[in-house]
Tab-separated table of C-alpha atoms in Angstrom:
chain	number	residue	atom	x	y	z
A	26	UNK	CA	24.722	-39.820	35.245
A	27	UNK	CA	25.981	-43.259	34.277
A	28	UNK	CA	23.323	-45.993	34.178
A	29	UNK	CA	22.983	-48.238	37.230
A	30	UNK	CA	23.630	-51.803	36.102
A	31	UNK	CA	24.085	-53.761	39.317
A	32	UNK	CA	23.896	-53.528	43.087
A	33	UNK	CA	27.444	-52.194	43.324
A	34	UNK	CA	26.447	-49.250	41.120
A	35	UNK	CA	23.529	-48.443	43.426
A	36	UNK	CA	25.790	-48.774	46.464
A	37	UNK	CA	28.301	-46.348	44.927
A	38	UNK	CA	25.522	-43.842	44.182
A	39	UNK	CA	24.241	-44.204	47.769
A	40	UNK	CA	27.737	-43.569	49.097
A	41	UNK	CA	27.901	-40.305	47.153
A	42	UNK	CA	24.463	-39.150	48.256
A	43	UNK	CA	24.324	-40.037	51.948
A	44	UNK	CA	26.368	-38.481	54.739
A	45	UNK	CA	29.321	-40.724	55.508
A	46	UNK	CA	28.065	-41.501	59.009
A	47	UNK	CA	24.672	-42.670	57.767
A	48	UNK	CA	26.099	-44.605	54.822
A	49	UNK	CA	28.602	-46.502	56.944
A	50	UNK	CA	25.964	-47.203	59.589
A	51	UNK	CA	23.998	-48.988	56.859
A	52	UNK	CA	26.871	-50.505	54.916
A	53	UNK	CA	29.463	-51.724	57.389
A	54	UNK	CA	29.736	-54.418	60.055
A	55	UNK	CA	31.049	-54.500	63.600
A	56	UNK	CA	34.429	-54.710	65.372
A	57	UNK	CA	36.988	-56.091	62.862
A	58	UNK	CA	34.193	-56.750	60.326
A	59	UNK	CA	35.192	-60.387	59.995
A	60	UNK	CA	31.573	-61.496	59.727
A	61	UNK	CA	31.048	-59.367	56.618
A	62	UNK	CA	33.863	-61.097	54.752
A	63	UNK	CA	32.882	-64.526	56.116
A	64	UNK	CA	29.323	-64.097	54.835
A	65	UNK	CA	30.586	-63.054	51.416
A	66	UNK	CA	33.073	-65.926	51.239
A	67	UNK	CA	30.495	-68.500	52.325
A	68	UNK	CA	28.170	-67.480	49.506
A	69	UNK	CA	30.950	-67.276	46.930
A	70	UNK	CA	32.005	-70.858	47.748
A	71	UNK	CA	28.598	-72.267	46.764
A	72	UNK	CA	28.115	-73.379	43.161
A	73	UNK	CA	25.203	-74.722	41.147
A	74	UNK	CA	25.812	-77.341	38.459
A	75	UNK	CA	23.835	-76.394	35.332
A	76	UNK	CA	21.660	-78.855	33.468
A	77	UNK	CA	21.653	-78.196	29.715
A	78	UNK	CA	19.289	-78.984	26.827
A	79	UNK	CA	16.234	-78.761	29.034
A	80	UNK	CA	14.093	-77.265	26.279
A	81	UNK	CA	13.054	-74.346	28.534
A	82	UNK	CA	13.516	-70.603	28.190
A	83	UNK	CA	11.832	-69.484	31.409
A	84	UNK	CA	11.184	-70.491	34.994
A	85	UNK	CA	8.561	-70.278	37.708
A	86	UNK	CA	9.635	-68.585	40.961
A	87	UNK	CA	6.248	-68.583	42.647
A	88	UNK	CA	6.354	-69.858	46.204
A	89	UNK	CA	4.324	-70.472	49.322
A	90	UNK	CA	5.144	-68.735	52.587
A	91	UNK	CA	2.879	-69.448	55.545
A	92	UNK	CA	0.197	-70.745	53.210
A	93	UNK	CA	0.164	-67.693	50.962
A	94	UNK	CA	1.346	-67.516	47.380
A	95	UNK	CA	3.972	-64.989	46.254
A	96	UNK	CA	5.572	-64.345	42.849
A	97	UNK	CA	9.076	-64.602	44.348
A	98	UNK	CA	10.383	-65.812	47.733
A	99	UNK	CA	11.615	-62.404	48.900
A	100	UNK	CA	10.768	-60.140	51.839
A	101	UNK	CA	12.005	-56.574	52.341
A	102	UNK	CA	13.783	-56.871	55.679
A	103	UNK	CA	13.300	-54.495	58.602
A	104	UNK	CA	15.986	-51.806	58.720
A	105	UNK	CA	16.242	-49.062	61.326
A	106	UNK	CA	16.026	-45.453	60.182
A	107	UNK	CA	15.160	-46.157	56.545
A	108	UNK	CA	13.267	-42.883	56.753
A	109	UNK	CA	16.585	-41.043	57.014
A	110	UNK	CA	17.833	-42.546	53.766
A	111	UNK	CA	14.901	-41.016	51.904
A	112	UNK	CA	12.035	-38.833	53.086
A	113	UNK	CA	9.268	-41.179	54.360
A	114	UNK	CA	11.534	-44.008	53.253
A	115	UNK	CA	9.609	-46.745	55.041
A	116	UNK	CA	6.368	-45.860	53.244
A	117	UNK	CA	8.265	-45.854	49.952
A	118	UNK	CA	9.659	-49.326	50.646
A	119	UNK	CA	6.169	-50.540	51.525
A	120	UNK	CA	4.858	-49.337	48.168
A	121	UNK	CA	7.784	-51.018	46.417
A	122	UNK	CA	6.924	-54.287	48.151
A	123	UNK	CA	3.322	-53.876	47.064
A	124	UNK	CA	4.342	-53.376	43.434
A	125	UNK	CA	6.451	-56.543	43.597
A	126	UNK	CA	3.819	-58.571	45.443
A	127	UNK	CA	6.059	-59.346	48.436
A	128	UNK	CA	5.840	-58.486	52.168
A	129	UNK	CA	7.497	-55.477	53.785
A	130	UNK	CA	8.673	-55.840	57.383
A	131	UNK	CA	8.428	-52.596	59.372
A	132	UNK	CA	11.150	-51.952	61.953
A	133	UNK	CA	10.354	-51.001	65.532
A	134	UNK	CA	12.981	-48.280	65.037
A	135	UNK	CA	11.435	-46.758	61.928
A	136	UNK	CA	11.046	-43.036	61.335
A	137	UNK	CA	7.536	-43.546	59.920
A	138	UNK	CA	4.945	-45.261	62.106
A	139	UNK	CA	3.227	-48.442	61.019
A	140	UNK	CA	-0.073	-46.547	61.000
A	141	UNK	CA	1.268	-43.990	58.522
A	142	UNK	CA	2.955	-46.691	56.459
A	143	UNK	CA	-0.382	-48.453	56.150
A	144	UNK	CA	-2.059	-45.232	55.056
A	145	UNK	CA	0.670	-44.697	52.464
A	146	UNK	CA	0.532	-48.292	51.181
A	147	UNK	CA	-2.979	-49.612	51.872
A	148	UNK	CA	-2.682	-52.826	49.853
A	149	UNK	CA	0.759	-54.150	50.826
A	150	UNK	CA	1.282	-57.057	53.215
A	151	UNK	CA	2.978	-55.569	56.271
A	152	UNK	CA	4.941	-57.495	58.884
A	153	UNK	CA	6.215	-55.941	62.113
A	154	UNK	CA	9.708	-56.464	63.495
A	155	UNK	CA	9.757	-56.250	67.282
A	156	UNK	CA	12.456	-55.138	69.662
A	157	UNK	CA	10.821	-55.728	73.028
A	158	UNK	CA	10.884	-52.635	75.264
A	159	UNK	CA	11.617	-52.899	78.971
A	160	UNK	CA	8.135	-51.633	79.734
A	161	UNK	CA	6.170	-54.592	78.445
A	162	UNK	CA	2.842	-52.744	78.503
A	163	UNK	CA	4.176	-50.259	75.958
A	164	UNK	CA	5.253	-53.126	73.702
A	165	UNK	CA	1.798	-54.676	73.978
A	166	UNK	CA	0.330	-51.332	72.896
A	167	UNK	CA	2.586	-51.367	69.830
A	168	UNK	CA	1.380	-54.868	68.986
A	169	UNK	CA	-2.191	-53.633	69.188
A	170	UNK	CA	-1.377	-50.789	66.787
A	171	UNK	CA	0.114	-53.346	64.430
A	172	UNK	CA	-3.017	-55.482	64.559
A	173	UNK	CA	-5.160	-52.445	63.789
A	174	UNK	CA	-2.924	-51.797	60.770
A	175	UNK	CA	-3.678	-55.255	59.403
A	176	UNK	CA	-0.465	-56.964	60.493
A	177	UNK	CA	-0.629	-60.671	61.283
A	178	UNK	CA	3.076	-61.591	61.087
A	179	UNK	CA	5.437	-60.605	63.906
A	180	UNK	CA	9.221	-60.872	63.492
A	181	UNK	CA	11.072	-60.817	66.833
A	182	UNK	CA	14.765	-59.941	66.594
A	183	UNK	CA	16.526	-62.176	69.127
A	184	UNK	CA	20.234	-61.606	68.394
A	185	UNK	CA	20.772	-58.069	69.733
A	186	UNK	CA	21.183	-58.059	73.534
A	187	UNK	CA	23.613	-55.097	73.350
A	188	UNK	CA	24.465	-52.205	71.091
A	189	UNK	CA	27.297	-53.561	68.897
A	190	UNK	CA	30.780	-52.006	68.911
A	191	UNK	CA	31.177	-50.074	65.677
A	192	UNK	CA	34.306	-47.961	65.847
A	193	UNK	CA	33.555	-46.117	62.622
A	194	UNK	CA	30.334	-44.669	64.065
A	195	UNK	CA	32.359	-42.916	66.744
A	196	UNK	CA	34.907	-41.660	64.240
A	197	UNK	CA	32.129	-40.353	62.008
A	198	UNK	CA	30.333	-38.614	64.846
A	199	UNK	CA	27.301	-40.826	64.195
A	200	UNK	CA	25.218	-42.359	66.958
A	201	UNK	CA	21.700	-43.621	67.504
A	202	UNK	CA	20.097	-41.566	68.983
A	203	UNK	CA	22.033	-38.801	67.228
A	204	UNK	CA	24.208	-36.545	69.368
A	205	UNK	CA	25.105	-33.361	67.477
A	206	UNK	CA	28.838	-32.954	66.891
A	207	UNK	CA	30.960	-30.724	64.682
A	208	UNK	CA	32.052	-33.770	62.667
A	209	UNK	CA	28.484	-34.904	62.122
A	210	UNK	CA	27.253	-31.426	61.203
A	211	UNK	CA	30.077	-31.013	58.679
A	212	UNK	CA	29.247	-34.437	57.257
A	213	UNK	CA	25.640	-33.421	56.636
A	214	UNK	CA	26.633	-30.031	55.256
A	215	UNK	CA	28.901	-31.621	52.662
A	216	UNK	CA	25.980	-33.703	51.342
A	217	UNK	CA	23.579	-30.898	50.389
A	218	UNK	CA	21.230	-32.981	48.211
A	219	UNK	CA	20.495	-35.285	51.138
A	220	UNK	CA	20.334	-32.367	53.567
A	221	UNK	CA	17.723	-30.534	51.486
A	222	UNK	CA	15.654	-33.495	50.260
A	223	UNK	CA	15.546	-35.426	53.537
A	224	UNK	CA	16.520	-33.593	56.717
A	225	UNK	CA	15.299	-30.110	55.839
A	226	UNK	CA	12.084	-31.552	54.455
A	227	UNK	CA	11.379	-33.220	57.810
A	228	UNK	CA	12.242	-30.019	59.667
A	229	UNK	CA	9.812	-28.035	57.519
A	230	UNK	CA	6.927	-30.541	57.614
A	231	UNK	CA	7.029	-32.476	60.890
A	232	UNK	CA	10.097	-31.358	62.812
A	233	UNK	CA	13.180	-33.316	63.753
A	234	UNK	CA	12.740	-37.018	62.820
A	235	UNK	CA	11.762	-39.266	65.690
A	236	UNK	CA	11.423	-42.938	66.502
A	237	UNK	CA	7.858	-43.061	65.306
A	238	UNK	CA	6.747	-46.055	67.370
A	239	UNK	CA	7.599	-44.559	70.730
A	240	UNK	CA	4.433	-43.783	72.695
A	241	UNK	CA	3.611	-40.056	72.726
A	242	UNK	CA	4.826	-39.589	76.299
A	243	UNK	CA	8.267	-40.972	75.404
A	244	UNK	CA	8.637	-39.765	71.829
A	245	UNK	CA	11.975	-38.027	71.391
A	246	UNK	CA	13.797	-36.598	68.431
A	247	UNK	CA	16.548	-38.830	67.112
A	248	UNK	CA	18.985	-36.145	68.250
A	249	UNK	CA	17.957	-36.637	71.891
A	250	UNK	CA	20.625	-38.499	73.818
A	251	UNK	CA	18.298	-39.306	76.684
A	252	UNK	CA	15.965	-42.227	75.995
A	253	UNK	CA	13.425	-43.099	78.655
A	254	UNK	CA	14.175	-46.310	80.504
A	255	UNK	CA	10.754	-47.688	79.635
A	256	UNK	CA	11.460	-47.742	75.896
A	257	UNK	CA	15.001	-49.052	76.008
A	258	UNK	CA	15.399	-52.373	74.208
A	259	UNK	CA	15.178	-55.328	76.591
A	260	UNK	CA	18.685	-56.760	76.821
A	261	UNK	CA	17.761	-59.780	78.926
A	262	UNK	CA	15.259	-61.354	76.526
A	263	UNK	CA	14.535	-65.000	77.348
A	264	UNK	CA	12.358	-67.882	76.209
A	265	UNK	CA	9.740	-66.932	78.804
A	266	UNK	CA	9.339	-63.592	77.007
A	267	UNK	CA	8.891	-65.400	73.717
A	268	UNK	CA	6.240	-67.601	75.311
A	269	UNK	CA	4.352	-64.558	76.570
A	270	UNK	CA	4.457	-62.913	73.140
A	271	UNK	CA	3.314	-66.171	71.556
A	272	UNK	CA	0.335	-66.213	73.933
A	273	UNK	CA	-0.556	-62.588	73.263
A	274	UNK	CA	-0.064	-62.541	69.488
A	275	UNK	CA	-2.617	-64.589	67.590
A	276	UNK	CA	-0.931	-64.281	64.212
A	277	UNK	CA	2.320	-65.783	62.982
A	278	UNK	CA	5.511	-65.385	65.032
A	279	UNK	CA	9.000	-65.509	63.484
A	280	UNK	CA	12.289	-65.412	65.394
A	281	UNK	CA	15.054	-63.584	63.511
A	282	UNK	CA	18.689	-64.269	64.358
A	283	UNK	CA	18.825	-68.063	64.759
A	284	UNK	CA	22.216	-69.630	63.958
A	285	UNK	CA	22.182	-72.967	65.810
A	286	UNK	CA	20.260	-76.200	65.475
A	287	UNK	CA	19.567	-76.180	69.215
A	288	UNK	CA	17.877	-72.758	69.073
A	289	UNK	CA	15.944	-73.775	65.971
A	290	UNK	CA	14.584	-76.812	67.822
A	291	UNK	CA	13.692	-74.667	70.850
A	292	UNK	CA	11.858	-72.293	68.517
A	293	UNK	CA	9.860	-75.142	67.035
A	294	UNK	CA	9.042	-76.551	70.460
A	295	UNK	CA	7.906	-73.090	71.630
A	296	UNK	CA	5.254	-73.031	68.918
A	297	UNK	CA	7.041	-70.516	66.716
A	298	UNK	CA	5.843	-70.445	63.110
A	299	UNK	CA	9.138	-69.581	61.452
A	300	UNK	CA	12.750	-68.553	61.924
A	301	UNK	CA	15.225	-66.432	60.008
A	302	UNK	CA	18.718	-67.903	59.914
A	303	UNK	CA	20.579	-64.633	60.122
A	304	UNK	CA	23.873	-63.062	61.169
A	305	UNK	CA	22.239	-59.619	61.218
A	306	UNK	CA	24.104	-58.761	58.039
A	307	UNK	CA	27.430	-59.069	59.858
A	308	UNK	CA	26.444	-56.198	62.146
A	309	UNK	CA	26.341	-57.892	65.567
A	310	UNK	CA	28.578	-60.796	66.675
A	311	UNK	CA	31.690	-60.512	64.519
A	312	UNK	CA	32.715	-64.138	65.131
A	313	UNK	CA	29.321	-65.662	64.390
A	314	UNK	CA	29.082	-68.351	61.699
A	315	UNK	CA	27.813	-67.342	58.298
A	316	UNK	CA	24.149	-68.302	57.721
A	317	UNK	CA	25.020	-70.354	54.628
A	318	UNK	CA	27.310	-72.547	56.718
A	319	UNK	CA	24.651	-73.489	59.288
A	320	UNK	CA	21.477	-73.331	57.214
A	321	UNK	CA	21.497	-76.926	55.851
A	322	UNK	CA	21.708	-78.488	59.311
A	323	UNK	CA	18.944	-76.237	60.618
A	324	UNK	CA	16.706	-77.076	57.652
A	325	UNK	CA	17.329	-80.789	58.200
A	326	UNK	CA	16.395	-80.433	61.871
A	327	UNK	CA	13.217	-78.332	61.661
A	328	UNK	CA	12.487	-77.546	58.012
A	329	UNK	CA	9.593	-79.996	57.823
A	330	UNK	CA	7.952	-78.501	60.916
A	331	UNK	CA	8.263	-74.747	60.439
A	332	UNK	CA	9.135	-72.027	57.928
A	333	UNK	CA	12.903	-71.503	57.625
A	334	UNK	CA	14.121	-68.317	55.969
A	335	UNK	CA	17.543	-66.704	55.665
A	336	UNK	CA	19.259	-63.373	55.204
A	337	UNK	CA	22.644	-61.595	55.262
A	338	UNK	CA	24.989	-60.606	52.458
A	339	UNK	CA	22.646	-60.563	49.443
A	340	UNK	CA	24.245	-58.662	46.560
A	341	UNK	CA	23.129	-60.615	43.476
A	342	UNK	CA	20.186	-62.740	42.491
A	343	UNK	CA	22.507	-65.739	42.601
A	344	UNK	CA	23.061	-65.111	46.345
A	345	UNK	CA	19.334	-65.413	46.997
A	346	UNK	CA	19.203	-68.606	44.922
A	347	UNK	CA	22.033	-70.098	46.969
A	348	UNK	CA	20.103	-69.615	50.213
A	349	UNK	CA	17.076	-71.202	48.547
A	350	UNK	CA	19.200	-74.112	47.288
A	351	UNK	CA	20.386	-74.666	50.869
A	352	UNK	CA	16.781	-75.140	51.941
A	353	UNK	CA	15.568	-71.683	52.869
A	354	UNK	CA	11.946	-71.089	51.917
A	355	UNK	CA	12.308	-67.319	51.761
A	356	UNK	CA	15.038	-64.684	51.688
A	357	UNK	CA	15.032	-61.317	53.454
A	358	UNK	CA	16.845	-58.434	51.751
A	359	UNK	CA	17.917	-55.426	53.808
A	360	UNK	CA	20.760	-53.277	52.510
A	361	UNK	CA	19.837	-53.410	48.809
A	362	UNK	CA	16.506	-51.560	49.138
A	363	UNK	CA	18.299	-48.857	51.141
A	364	UNK	CA	20.921	-48.438	48.410
A	365	UNK	CA	18.082	-48.103	45.918
A	366	UNK	CA	16.291	-45.518	48.057
A	367	UNK	CA	19.448	-43.435	48.345
A	368	UNK	CA	20.221	-43.715	44.640
A	369	UNK	CA	16.810	-42.742	43.287
A	370	UNK	CA	14.114	-42.783	45.935
A	371	UNK	CA	11.151	-45.131	45.628
A	372	UNK	CA	11.837	-45.875	41.969
A	373	UNK	CA	15.456	-46.685	42.762
A	374	UNK	CA	14.440	-49.224	45.390
A	375	UNK	CA	11.969	-50.787	42.973
A	376	UNK	CA	14.477	-50.894	40.121
A	377	UNK	CA	17.166	-52.520	42.252
A	378	UNK	CA	14.852	-55.216	43.596
A	379	UNK	CA	13.429	-55.819	40.110
A	380	UNK	CA	17.016	-56.218	38.919
A	381	UNK	CA	17.649	-58.726	41.716
A	382	UNK	CA	14.582	-60.714	40.651
A	383	UNK	CA	15.695	-60.636	37.004
A	384	UNK	CA	19.097	-61.973	38.072
A	385	UNK	CA	17.399	-64.775	39.999
A	386	UNK	CA	15.343	-65.643	36.945
A	387	UNK	CA	18.255	-65.609	34.494
A	388	UNK	CA	20.426	-67.722	36.799
A	389	UNK	CA	17.673	-70.307	37.077
A	390	UNK	CA	17.349	-70.444	33.294
A	391	UNK	CA	21.114	-70.804	32.851
A	392	UNK	CA	21.099	-73.534	35.489
A	393	UNK	CA	18.325	-75.383	33.659
A	394	UNK	CA	15.964	-75.269	36.649
A	395	UNK	CA	12.343	-74.415	35.966
A	396	UNK	CA	11.120	-74.161	39.573
A	397	UNK	CA	12.635	-73.347	42.958
A	398	UNK	CA	12.443	-76.890	44.288
A	399	UNK	CA	14.972	-77.987	41.667
A	400	UNK	CA	17.743	-75.807	43.074
A	401	UNK	CA	18.685	-78.287	45.799
A	402	UNK	CA	19.300	-80.978	43.194
A	403	UNK	CA	22.113	-79.005	41.524
A	404	UNK	CA	23.759	-77.586	44.647
A	405	UNK	CA	27.521	-77.942	45.156
A	406	UNK	CA	28.872	-77.009	48.612
């Protein structure tokens, strides 16, 4: 096989390996997919003016997030069903994060439970992403499991009140939960490497993959179309719910999906520790602003009072640097680790993220910046 030299190479390999329905679920946006192109364009429009003759040949990307030191300001973002991309994919991503010295955020909708992820990656810093269930008591039980697994950082996704309209999922016969269809079965059958190494391996070892965080009484296979009302995602989430979670959770609380100054200020006033300025990777509101376009104003409003991070659209190390130059203190990366998993399992995810970090480092050297704080000084909008 040809060597994998950049994120596009890994994406192409993932497209070959994964069933079309699963690949497009990961890769594409929503409705007309305007947000995807807007995010890309917003990042492409940002430039950094290089400073030359600095007498340096390296740079320091160490950073502080919530009082802890990290070698780079990256977090592996929560992504649903990573365990379908690769067998026990969430545990593999956790180990990758551990090797890189960065946090891994576990999705509520993961195929591997946070307990098993912890057993598979005992040293990594785990965060938990929360979709609040309609039965609050069941959500509180999940939070307790997270605490017992050593989690002290909770990331609440606040930008998904409905299931987004993704026409291609219907055309591909792909749904979550999965509903068997002739189109979907043919799609899996025409990707035999994935079928054997992922789906059949689950069927042989643990049965049909499930949403691992569902309580035992509600646990259903991902092919089950009927999901108990109690564990449906709360679609009427409000600030009172955030206040209750803040009271119950004694660790750090982050709200993911903030795109306005007003909501950033409300987050700060509610005692939230951090926010992620995010358009959900272009997968939710197709007419939402791109994070890069709103990030500077949000940082100016609350950046001195709370942790401000960003995500959406990362393809190169330079993209991550642009978010950092705009004032973000950390960057979450979602699709890239999944491309790496599909391309070459755990090692593929590690190699792709290591490549991203190398690109960040080389761009900083070319720009003549020896530490992250200098990026804002050379930013051109």
